[in-house]
Short mmCIF file of C-alpha atoms (C1' of nucleotides) in Angstrom, two decimals:
data_model
loop_
_atom_site.label_atom_id
_atom_site.label_comp_id
_atom_site.label_asym_id
_atom_site.label_seq_id
_atom_site.Cartn_x
_atom_site.Cartn_y
_atom_site.Cartn_z
CA UNK I 1 -112.25 33.66 40.29
CA UNK I 2 -114.25 35.98 42.37
CA UNK I 3 -111.40 38.77 41.20
CA UNK I 4 -113.08 42.46 41.75
CA UNK I 5 -116.58 43.26 41.95
CA UNK I 6 -119.75 41.90 40.96
CA UNK I 7 -123.37 40.56 42.36
CA UNK I 8 -122.80 38.07 44.88
CA UNK I 9 -124.98 35.76 46.72
CA UNK I 10 -123.42 35.25 50.39
CA UNK I 11 -126.59 36.83 51.63
CA UNK I 12 -130.04 37.90 51.23
CA UNK I 13 -131.08 41.40 51.19
CA UNK I 14 -133.02 40.28 54.86
CA UNK I 15 -129.75 39.10 55.91
CA UNK I 16 -127.73 42.16 55.10
CA UNK I 17 -130.19 44.02 56.63
CA UNK I 18 -129.94 42.09 60.29
CA UNK I 19 -126.14 41.93 59.40
CA UNK I 20 -125.43 45.80 59.19
CA UNK I 21 -127.99 46.75 62.15
CA UNK I 22 -125.80 43.83 64.47
CA UNK I 23 -122.57 45.01 63.33
CA UNK I 24 -123.75 48.87 64.30
CA UNK I 25 -124.86 47.57 68.10
CA UNK I 26 -121.64 46.28 68.18
CA UNK I 27 -119.80 49.20 66.91
CA UNK I 28 -121.49 51.30 69.09
CA UNK I 29 -121.35 49.26 72.77
CA UNK I 30 -117.13 48.51 71.77
CA UNK I 31 -116.27 51.90 70.87
CA UNK I 32 -118.87 54.65 70.78
CA UNK I 33 -121.05 56.94 69.34
CA UNK I 34 -118.73 58.38 66.86
CA UNK I 35 -117.27 55.08 65.73
CA UNK I 36 -120.65 54.20 63.72
CA UNK I 37 -119.80 55.31 60.56
CA UNK I 38 -121.06 53.77 56.89
CA UNK I 39 -117.39 52.97 56.72
CA UNK I 40 -116.90 50.97 59.77
CA UNK I 41 -120.32 49.32 59.39
CA UNK I 42 -119.84 48.22 55.96
CA UNK I 43 -116.27 46.63 56.58
CA UNK I 44 -117.81 45.34 60.04
CA UNK I 45 -119.93 42.78 57.79
CA UNK I 46 -117.38 42.13 54.39
CA UNK I 47 -119.11 44.73 52.28
CA UNK I 48 -118.21 48.41 50.27
CA UNK I 49 -119.81 51.92 51.74
CA UNK I 50 -121.75 51.52 48.78
CA UNK I 51 -123.65 48.54 49.54
CA UNK I 52 -125.44 50.05 53.05
CA UNK I 53 -127.04 52.27 50.98
CA UNK I 54 -129.33 49.25 49.20
CA UNK I 55 -130.63 48.55 52.57
CA UNK I 56 -130.79 52.07 53.87
CA UNK I 57 -131.61 55.64 52.95
CA UNK I 58 -128.78 56.29 54.45
CA UNK I 59 -127.37 56.63 58.05
CA UNK I 60 -129.68 58.12 59.39
CA UNK I 61 -131.81 55.81 58.18
CA UNK I 62 -130.10 52.98 59.60
CA UNK I 63 -130.16 54.42 63.32
CA UNK I 64 -133.70 55.14 63.21
CA UNK I 65 -134.09 51.17 61.92
CA UNK I 66 -131.85 50.24 64.72
CA UNK I 67 -133.89 52.31 67.30
CA UNK I 68 -136.99 50.54 65.84
CA UNK I 69 -135.42 47.50 66.73
CA UNK I 70 -134.36 48.69 70.13
CA UNK I 71 -138.01 49.28 71.02
CA UNK I 72 -139.40 46.05 70.21
CA UNK I 73 -136.21 44.24 72.26
CA UNK I 74 -137.32 47.06 75.15
CA UNK I 75 -141.35 45.76 74.24
CA UNK I 76 -140.07 41.84 74.74
CA UNK I 77 -138.15 43.05 78.19
CA UNK I 78 -141.27 44.43 79.37
CA UNK I 79 -143.26 41.87 78.38
CA UNK I 80 -144.71 39.58 80.74
CA UNK I 81 -143.93 41.43 83.92
CA UNK I 82 -146.57 40.21 86.24
CA UNK I 83 -149.22 42.84 86.66
CA UNK I 84 -151.40 43.09 89.95
CA UNK I 85 -153.67 45.37 92.17
CA UNK I 86 -150.72 48.17 93.38
CA UNK I 87 -150.29 50.24 90.21
CA UNK I 88 -146.93 51.18 92.23
CA UNK I 89 -145.37 47.50 92.49
CA UNK I 90 -146.15 47.23 88.84
CA UNK I 91 -144.86 50.07 88.20
CA UNK I 92 -141.62 49.38 90.19
CA UNK I 93 -141.06 45.72 88.54
CA UNK I 94 -141.06 47.52 85.20
CA UNK I 95 -139.05 50.34 86.38
CA UNK I 96 -136.32 47.53 87.41
CA UNK I 97 -136.47 45.82 83.63
CA UNK I 98 -136.18 49.30 82.13
CA UNK I 99 -133.15 50.27 83.74
CA UNK I 100 -131.19 47.06 83.86
CA UNK I 101 -132.22 47.02 79.98
CA UNK I 102 -130.83 50.16 79.15
CA UNK I 103 -128.13 49.87 81.57
CA UNK I 104 -126.75 46.61 79.68
CA UNK I 105 -126.85 48.85 76.13
CA UNK I 106 -126.40 52.45 77.53
CA UNK I 107 -124.09 53.80 74.79
CA UNK I 108 -126.43 52.42 71.86
CA UNK I 109 -129.46 53.61 73.85
CA UNK I 110 -128.13 57.28 74.48
CA UNK I 111 -126.93 57.36 70.74
CA UNK I 112 -130.52 55.93 69.26
CA UNK I 113 -132.68 58.24 71.42
CA UNK I 114 -130.73 61.30 70.73
CA UNK I 115 -131.09 60.95 67.57
CA UNK I 116 -133.32 63.25 65.89
CA UNK I 117 -135.37 61.49 63.34
CA UNK I 118 -134.38 63.78 60.36
CA UNK I 119 -137.15 64.98 57.91
CA UNK I 120 -140.55 65.88 59.23
CA UNK I 121 -142.17 62.92 60.38
CA UNK I 122 -141.37 59.94 62.37
CA UNK I 123 -142.47 56.80 60.66
CA UNK I 124 -145.81 55.57 61.28
CA UNK I 125 -143.67 51.78 61.84
CA UNK I 126 -141.93 53.85 65.01
CA UNK I 127 -144.79 55.08 66.21
CA UNK I 128 -146.54 51.56 66.50
CA UNK I 129 -143.69 50.21 68.31
CA UNK I 130 -143.94 53.09 70.74
CA UNK I 131 -148.08 52.65 71.86
CA UNK I 132 -147.05 48.69 72.31
CA UNK I 133 -144.53 50.04 75.15
CA UNK I 134 -146.99 52.62 75.89
CA UNK I 135 -149.85 49.96 76.20
CA UNK I 136 -147.33 47.58 78.76
CA UNK I 137 -147.08 51.07 81.34
CA UNK I 138 -150.90 51.26 80.48
CA UNK I 139 -151.61 47.61 82.05
CA UNK I 140 -149.60 48.44 85.03
CA UNK I 141 -151.61 51.72 85.74
CA UNK I 142 -154.82 50.64 85.55
CA UNK I 143 -155.53 49.34 88.52
CA UNK I 144 -155.19 53.33 89.64
CA UNK I 145 -158.08 54.47 87.24
CA UNK I 146 -160.02 51.17 87.83
CA UNK I 147 -160.23 51.11 84.18
CA UNK I 148 -157.65 50.00 81.48
CA UNK I 149 -159.21 52.19 78.41
CA UNK I 150 -159.74 55.71 79.47
CA UNK I 151 -157.83 59.00 78.50
CA UNK I 152 -156.31 58.33 82.13
CA UNK I 153 -153.75 55.45 82.29
CA UNK I 154 -152.31 56.34 78.16
CA UNK I 155 -151.74 60.42 79.57
CA UNK I 156 -149.68 58.77 82.51
CA UNK I 157 -147.89 55.96 80.66
CA UNK I 158 -147.07 58.83 78.02
CA UNK I 159 -145.81 60.78 80.92
CA UNK I 160 -144.07 58.71 82.87
CA UNK I 161 -142.28 56.94 80.35
CA UNK I 162 -141.16 60.26 78.90
CA UNK I 163 -140.19 61.51 82.27
CA UNK I 164 -138.21 58.35 82.94
CA UNK I 165 -136.38 58.91 79.67
CA UNK I 166 -135.29 62.62 81.18
CA UNK I 167 -133.81 61.47 84.40
CA UNK I 168 -131.96 58.27 82.49
CA UNK I 169 -131.25 60.98 79.39
CA UNK I 170 -129.76 63.79 82.04
CA UNK I 171 -128.10 61.28 84.73
CA UNK I 172 -126.40 58.92 81.84
CA UNK I 173 -125.08 61.86 80.49
CA UNK I 174 -123.83 63.41 83.78
CA UNK I 175 -125.11 66.75 83.66
CA UNK I 176 -127.36 66.34 87.13
CA UNK I 177 -124.85 64.69 88.84
CA UNK I 178 -124.21 66.89 92.89
CA UNK I 179 -122.23 66.47 95.70
CA UNK I 180 -124.78 64.02 97.31
CA UNK I 181 -124.86 61.23 94.41
CA UNK I 182 -128.61 60.41 94.20
CA UNK I 183 -128.48 57.53 91.58
CA UNK I 184 -130.79 57.67 88.40
CA UNK I 185 -132.78 54.69 90.28
CA UNK I 186 -133.47 56.49 93.36
CA UNK I 187 -134.79 59.70 91.31
CA UNK I 188 -136.95 57.06 88.96
CA UNK I 189 -138.24 55.36 91.86
CA UNK I 190 -139.55 58.86 93.42
CA UNK I 191 -140.79 59.65 90.49
CA UNK I 192 -143.23 56.59 90.42
CA UNK I 193 -143.57 56.65 94.03
CA UNK I 194 -145.00 60.22 94.37
CA UNK I 195 -146.64 60.02 90.38
CA UNK I 196 -148.68 57.53 91.93
CA UNK I 197 -149.54 58.35 94.93
CA UNK I 198 -150.76 61.78 92.97
CA UNK I 199 -153.04 59.62 91.09
CA UNK I 200 -154.31 57.75 94.15
CA UNK I 201 -154.63 60.80 95.92
CA UNK I 202 -156.94 62.98 93.05
CA UNK I 203 -159.15 60.03 92.65
CA UNK I 204 -160.17 59.87 96.25
CA UNK I 205 -160.49 63.42 96.64
CA UNK I 206 -162.52 63.55 93.11
CA UNK I 207 -159.74 65.60 92.55
CA UNK I 208 -158.71 66.74 88.61
CA UNK I 209 -155.07 66.70 88.45
CA UNK C 1 -101.64 97.24 54.17
CA UNK C 2 -102.86 94.83 55.70
CA UNK C 3 -102.51 92.17 53.20
CA UNK C 4 -102.60 88.06 54.17
CA UNK C 5 -102.39 86.92 58.23
CA UNK C 6 -100.80 87.96 61.17
CA UNK C 7 -102.13 89.33 64.33
CA UNK C 8 -105.48 92.00 64.49
CA UNK C 9 -106.81 94.03 67.63
CA UNK C 10 -110.25 94.32 66.22
CA UNK C 11 -111.32 92.27 68.84
CA UNK C 12 -110.83 91.20 72.41
CA UNK C 13 -110.51 87.57 73.46
CA UNK C 14 -113.46 87.99 75.39
CA UNK C 15 -115.62 89.95 73.10
CA UNK C 16 -114.65 87.01 70.22
CA UNK C 17 -115.98 84.43 72.49
CA UNK C 18 -119.03 86.66 73.08
CA UNK C 19 -118.99 86.93 68.90
CA UNK C 20 -118.92 83.05 68.28
CA UNK C 21 -121.35 81.88 71.13
CA UNK C 22 -123.59 84.63 69.24
CA UNK C 23 -122.91 83.15 65.55
CA UNK C 24 -123.70 79.74 67.00
CA UNK C 25 -126.81 80.83 68.22
CA UNK C 26 -127.64 82.08 64.89
CA UNK C 27 -126.54 79.81 62.77
CA UNK C 28 -128.37 76.74 64.49
CA UNK C 29 -131.64 78.89 64.80
CA UNK C 30 -131.66 79.45 60.92
CA UNK C 31 -130.39 76.58 59.02
CA UNK C 32 -130.52 73.91 61.69
CA UNK C 33 -128.02 72.12 64.17
CA UNK C 34 -126.43 70.14 61.49
CA UNK C 35 -125.13 73.35 59.73
CA UNK C 36 -123.24 74.26 63.06
CA UNK C 37 -119.26 73.62 61.90
CA UNK C 38 -116.44 75.18 62.91
CA UNK C 39 -116.29 76.71 59.51
CA UNK C 40 -119.42 78.55 59.27
CA UNK C 41 -119.05 80.01 63.12
CA UNK C 42 -115.54 81.26 61.93
CA UNK C 43 -117.30 82.57 58.61
CA UNK C 44 -119.62 83.97 60.39
CA UNK C 45 -117.49 85.96 62.98
CA UNK C 46 -115.00 86.71 59.84
CA UNK C 47 -111.91 85.11 60.94
CA UNK C 48 -110.85 81.89 60.07
CA UNK C 49 -111.39 78.57 61.32
CA UNK C 50 -108.18 77.96 63.30
CA UNK C 51 -109.22 80.95 65.01
CA UNK C 52 -111.67 79.11 66.73
CA UNK C 53 -109.26 77.04 68.54
CA UNK C 54 -107.33 80.00 70.44
CA UNK C 55 -110.65 80.31 72.27
CA UNK C 56 -111.94 76.96 72.26
CA UNK C 57 -110.37 73.36 73.05
CA UNK C 58 -113.23 72.45 70.07
CA UNK C 59 -116.27 72.72 68.47
CA UNK C 60 -117.78 70.10 71.61
CA UNK C 61 -116.50 72.84 73.90
CA UNK C 62 -118.04 75.63 71.87
CA UNK C 63 -121.41 73.67 71.90
CA UNK C 64 -120.55 73.27 76.21
CA UNK C 65 -120.47 76.71 76.40
CA UNK C 66 -123.42 77.21 74.50
CA UNK C 67 -125.08 74.89 77.14
CA UNK C 68 -123.76 76.73 79.77
CA UNK C 69 -124.74 79.68 78.60
CA UNK C 70 -128.59 78.84 77.47
CA UNK C 71 -128.64 77.02 81.43
CA UNK C 72 -127.92 80.64 82.63
CA UNK C 73 -130.38 81.96 80.70
CA UNK C 74 -133.06 79.40 81.54
CA UNK C 75 -132.01 80.62 84.85
CA UNK C 76 -132.86 84.60 84.45
CA UNK C 77 -136.08 83.23 82.48
CA UNK C 78 -137.45 81.42 85.95
CA UNK C 79 -135.75 83.72 88.54
CA UNK C 80 -138.07 86.48 90.06
CA UNK C 81 -141.14 83.67 89.55
CA UNK C 82 -143.43 84.69 92.23
CA UNK C 83 -143.16 82.10 94.86
CA UNK C 84 -146.80 81.75 97.30
CA UNK C 85 -148.08 78.57 99.51
CA UNK C 86 -149.81 76.89 96.59
CA UNK C 87 -147.15 74.30 95.45
CA UNK C 88 -148.39 73.51 92.48
CA UNK C 89 -149.35 77.24 91.26
CA UNK C 90 -145.71 77.66 91.91
CA UNK C 91 -144.64 75.16 89.65
CA UNK C 92 -146.99 75.85 86.87
CA UNK C 93 -145.65 79.48 86.93
CA UNK C 94 -142.64 78.18 86.43
CA UNK C 95 -143.49 75.88 84.09
CA UNK C 96 -144.98 78.07 81.79
CA UNK C 97 -141.82 79.82 81.95
CA UNK C 98 -139.87 77.16 81.35
CA UNK C 99 -141.58 75.80 78.16
CA UNK C 100 -141.97 79.43 76.40
CA UNK C 101 -138.64 79.90 76.91
CA UNK C 102 -137.74 76.25 75.01
CA UNK C 103 -139.95 77.27 72.81
CA UNK C 104 -138.46 80.24 71.34
CA UNK C 105 -135.47 78.26 71.05
CA UNK C 106 -136.24 75.04 69.90
CA UNK C 107 -133.78 73.96 67.40
CA UNK C 108 -130.87 75.65 69.72
CA UNK C 109 -132.11 74.18 72.93
CA UNK C 110 -132.32 70.16 71.90
CA UNK C 111 -129.13 70.34 69.58
CA UNK C 112 -127.65 71.50 73.09
CA UNK C 113 -128.84 69.12 75.72
CA UNK C 114 -128.52 66.09 73.46
CA UNK C 115 -125.16 67.11 72.86
CA UNK C 116 -123.10 64.56 75.15
CA UNK C 117 -120.34 66.38 76.68
CA UNK C 118 -117.19 63.92 75.82
CA UNK C 119 -114.14 62.92 77.81
CA UNK C 120 -115.15 61.58 81.41
CA UNK C 121 -116.53 64.75 83.51
CA UNK C 122 -119.02 67.58 83.33
CA UNK C 123 -117.07 70.88 84.24
CA UNK C 124 -117.83 71.89 87.61
CA UNK C 125 -118.62 75.15 86.42
CA UNK C 126 -121.73 73.65 84.17
CA UNK C 127 -122.77 72.12 87.35
CA UNK C 128 -123.25 75.16 89.11
CA UNK C 129 -125.46 76.47 86.56
CA UNK C 130 -127.65 73.22 86.89
CA UNK C 131 -127.75 73.92 90.54
CA UNK C 132 -129.06 77.30 90.12
CA UNK C 133 -132.19 76.13 87.77
CA UNK C 134 -132.61 73.48 90.75
CA UNK C 135 -132.50 75.69 93.24
CA UNK C 136 -135.10 77.44 91.86
CA UNK C 137 -137.67 74.75 91.61
CA UNK C 138 -136.38 74.14 95.25
CA UNK C 139 -137.72 77.05 96.26
CA UNK C 140 -141.04 76.13 94.54
CA UNK C 141 -141.37 72.96 96.31
CA UNK C 142 -140.97 74.45 99.82
CA UNK C 143 -144.43 74.96 100.74
CA UNK C 144 -144.94 71.01 100.37
CA UNK C 145 -142.80 70.08 102.42
CA UNK C 146 -142.63 72.54 104.37
CA UNK C 147 -138.96 73.35 104.48
CA UNK C 148 -136.53 74.44 101.76
CA UNK C 149 -133.06 72.68 102.95
CA UNK C 150 -134.46 68.56 103.22
CA UNK C 151 -133.48 66.25 100.64
CA UNK C 152 -137.09 66.02 99.71
CA UNK C 153 -137.15 69.59 97.89
CA UNK C 154 -133.49 68.77 96.31
CA UNK C 155 -134.64 65.91 95.23
CA UNK C 156 -138.29 66.22 94.05
CA UNK C 157 -136.20 69.90 91.96
CA UNK C 158 -134.40 67.38 90.17
CA UNK C 159 -136.67 64.35 89.56
CA UNK C 160 -139.55 67.05 87.81
CA UNK C 161 -136.76 68.96 85.68
CA UNK C 162 -135.49 65.89 84.08
CA UNK C 163 -138.78 64.50 84.00
CA UNK C 164 -140.16 68.06 82.22
CA UNK C 165 -136.58 67.65 80.12
CA UNK C 166 -137.91 64.28 78.75
CA UNK C 167 -141.16 65.36 77.84
CA UNK C 168 -139.75 67.77 76.29
CA UNK C 169 -137.43 65.92 74.28
CA UNK C 170 -139.63 63.06 73.14
CA UNK C 171 -142.45 65.63 72.45
CA UNK C 172 -140.38 67.25 70.01
CA UNK C 173 -138.49 64.89 68.72
CA UNK C 174 -141.77 63.60 67.76
CA UNK C 175 -141.99 60.44 68.93
CA UNK C 176 -144.40 60.58 71.43
CA UNK C 177 -147.02 61.90 68.92
CA UNK C 178 -149.79 59.74 68.17
CA UNK C 179 -153.46 59.83 67.38
CA UNK C 180 -154.87 61.86 70.39
CA UNK C 181 -152.32 64.24 70.33
CA UNK C 182 -151.78 65.58 73.49
CA UNK C 183 -149.29 68.04 73.78
CA UNK C 184 -146.20 68.64 75.09
CA UNK C 185 -147.45 71.65 77.87
CA UNK C 186 -150.67 68.91 78.90
CA UNK C 187 -148.25 66.45 79.66
CA UNK C 188 -146.08 68.37 81.85
CA UNK C 189 -148.81 70.14 83.32
CA UNK C 190 -150.15 66.44 84.49
CA UNK C 191 -146.61 65.67 85.85
CA UNK C 192 -146.87 68.49 88.02
CA UNK C 193 -150.31 68.01 89.17
CA UNK C 194 -149.99 64.66 89.76
CA UNK C 195 -146.05 64.69 91.52
CA UNK C 196 -147.42 67.74 93.70
CA UNK C 197 -150.68 65.72 94.85
CA UNK C 198 -148.14 62.80 95.65
CA UNK C 199 -146.19 64.41 97.62
CA UNK C 200 -148.79 66.24 99.27
CA UNK C 201 -150.71 62.38 99.83
CA UNK C 202 -147.69 61.59 101.35
CA UNK C 203 -146.98 64.05 103.68
CA UNK C 204 -150.56 63.90 105.30
CA UNK C 205 -150.30 60.05 104.97
CA UNK C 206 -146.99 60.10 106.94
CA UNK C 207 -146.23 57.83 103.48
CA UNK C 208 -142.35 57.75 102.77
CA UNK C 209 -142.49 57.75 98.63
"C1'" DC K 1 -127.04 26.01 26.16
"C1'" DT K 2 -126.75 30.32 25.50
"C1'" DG K 3 -127.19 35.57 25.33
"C1'" DA K 4 -129.73 39.24 27.12
"C1'" DC K 5 -131.23 41.43 30.67
"C1'" DC K 6 -131.32 41.99 35.68
"C1'" DT K 7 -129.57 43.40 40.08
"C1'" DA K 8 -126.27 43.47 43.64
"C1'" DT K 9 -121.91 45.43 44.47
"C1'" DT K 10 -117.93 47.92 44.14
"C1'" DG K 11 -114.20 51.55 44.36
"C1'" DA K 12 -113.30 55.40 43.60
"C1'" DA K 13 -114.50 60.25 43.59
"C1'" DC K 14 -116.71 64.54 45.12
"C1'" DG K 15 -117.40 67.74 48.79
"C1'" DT K 16 -117.83 68.76 53.60
"C1'" DC K 17 -116.11 67.75 58.26
"C1'" DG K 18 -112.75 68.69 62.80
"C1'" DT K 19 -108.63 70.22 63.52
"C1'" DT K 20 -103.17 71.05 63.18
"C1'" DC K 21 -100.02 73.88 61.95
"C1'" DA K 22 -95.88 76.25 60.45
"C1'" DA K 23 -95.74 80.87 58.49
"C1'" DT K 24 -96.69 85.39 59.33
"C1'" DT K 25 -97.86 89.97 60.82
"C1'" DT K 26 -98.84 92.52 64.79
"C1'" DG K 27 -98.70 94.32 69.25
"C1'" DC K 28 -96.09 95.11 73.89
"C1'" DT K 29 -92.19 95.33 76.69
"C1'" DG K 30 -87.69 96.76 77.68
"C1'" DC P 1 -85.66 100.18 67.87
"C1'" DA P 2 -85.09 95.28 69.04
"C1'" DG P 3 -86.85 91.22 69.87
"C1'" DC P 4 -89.97 88.57 72.11
"C1'" DA P 5 -95.02 86.99 72.43
"C1'" DA P 6 -99.55 86.15 70.94
"C1'" DA P 7 -103.31 85.83 67.15
"C1'" DT P 8 -104.41 84.64 62.83
"C1'" DT P 9 -104.18 82.38 58.74
"C1'" DG P 10 -104.64 79.04 55.15
"C1'" DA P 11 -103.31 74.90 53.41
"C1'" DA P 12 -102.90 70.28 54.99
"C1'" DC P 13 -104.47 65.85 56.94
"C1'" DG P 14 -107.49 61.97 56.85
"C1'" DA P 15 -112.40 60.66 57.50
"C1'" DC P 16 -116.68 61.24 56.78
"C1'" DG P 17 -121.59 60.63 54.23
"C1'" DT P 18 -123.11 59.82 49.60
"C1'" DT P 19 -122.88 58.97 45.11
"C1'" DC P 20 -122.23 56.53 40.39
"C1'" DA P 21 -120.42 54.39 36.12
"C1'" DA P 22 -118.18 50.21 35.76
"C1'" DT P 23 -118.83 45.45 36.95
"C1'" DA P 24 -119.86 40.64 37.59
"C1'" DG P 25 -122.98 37.21 39.24
"C1'" DG P 26 -127.61 35.60 38.74
"C1'" DT P 27 -131.44 34.43 36.16
"C1'" DC P 28 -134.66 33.31 32.44
"C1'" DA P 29 -136.76 33.46 28.09
"C1'" DG P 30 -135.91 30.79 23.61
#
DNA sequence: CTGACCTATTGAACGTCGTTCAATTTGCTG
DNA sequence: CAGCAAATTGAACGACGTTCAATAGGTCAG
C-alpha cells in the first residue's frame, strides 16, 4: 500500500501546474492575499509544499505565472469587443468589460498586479501577454488617429492602460475616496472621454500633443 | 549599572517615532523592500523589536505612517510651483517635480504605495494628506475650467493623480516596457497634454466630457 | 520478469518573520 | 522614600519560504 512518500502518478506536471494556479486563485478569493502561502496552496491540491518547487521556482514565480494567466483572461475578455468609427464609444465598451473583469476578481487582481516581479527583468512571455492587451486598445484607438500602425495609437494605448490601472489601484485601496464619493467607473469614464477628446482636438488643430 | 532591561529615557516617544520612520526609509533605500522587518528597524535605532509596538500598532501601521510622511513631503515638493494661465504648462511643471520626487526615492515610493492598508478603512488623517496634494493639482487645473471650486477641477485632479500613479507603477515595475523604449516621462507628458487638450476642447464645444 | 536507474514526492529541518507578554527597570508622584 | 505607571527587553509562539536527504513509484534495457 502507498504508505508514506514516493513518486505518484495522480497528475501530470501540466495538471499539477493548473491545479496549483487554480488553488491559488481560490485561496486569494476566499481568504485574501495574505492567505496565499506555499503550505496553503500545497494543502489545497493535496501535495506537500516541496512539490510546488518542482513546478515553480518559488512563490514569486507562482504569482508571476498567475499574473500571466490573468493577463490572458483579460485579453480574452476584451477580445471580440465591437469596434466602430467612434473611438470614445469603442473605448467605453472596452472599459466596462475591463472594470467588470477586474471587479469580479478584485483580490486576485490586486495581489497579482501589486506584486513586483523580482530579479532584474520581467520575462519575455509576460511582456507578450501585455502587448496582446495593448493591441486591443490600439485597435479601438485607430479611428482617432486614422491609422493603426503609427506611434500614436501604441503610445496612447499604453498611456490609457497604465492610467486605468492607476485609477483602479488607488480606487480599490480606498486611498482616493473622499466626501464626494466619486466612483472608479466615473473617473475612468472621465479619463477616456477627455483623453479621446484631446486626441481629436490635437488632430484637428494639427497640434502635436 | 544599566544591565539588562527596563525603562530608558534616551528618547521621547516622538523622537522614537521619527527615528523609526527614518530608519525604515534608509533600510528600504539601501536594501530594498524585503529588508524592511521589525527586527531590522528596531536594530537600526538601537531598540528591541517589542519597542516598535509601543510606537505603532504593527508593521503595517508603520508603513502607513511612512506613507503619510511621504505624502506630506510630496505636498511640500509640489507646493510653490508657479501657476499661470496655461493649464498644460502648470501641470507639466508639477509633473516634473512629481516624477523627480518619486525617482529619488523609487524603492520607498513603490513599497509604500503598493502597500494595502489593512482593515476596512483608510484613516482620516491619511485622506487629508491626499486631499492636500489633490488641491495643488486643482489649482493648476483651474484655468482650463475658468474656476477652481467646481466639480470639474476636483474630478480631473483625481483622475490625473491616479493616472500618473498608474503610469509610474507599471513603468517602474517593468511591466510595460517594450521594444520601443517609451519612458515613463514621455507617457506622463502625453497623458497631460492630451487630457488638458480634451478639457479645453470640451469646454469650447460645450461638450460634456 | 528483473533489476538498475530515474524522477516525483515527502516531511523534517533551518532560519526568519510578525507579534505577544511576563518580567524588570526606570522615572515620576505624593 | 514608597509606590505606581510607563517603557523596555528578550524569550517565546506559530507561521512563513525554502531546501534536501530519503524514499517510493515508474521506466526500460536485458
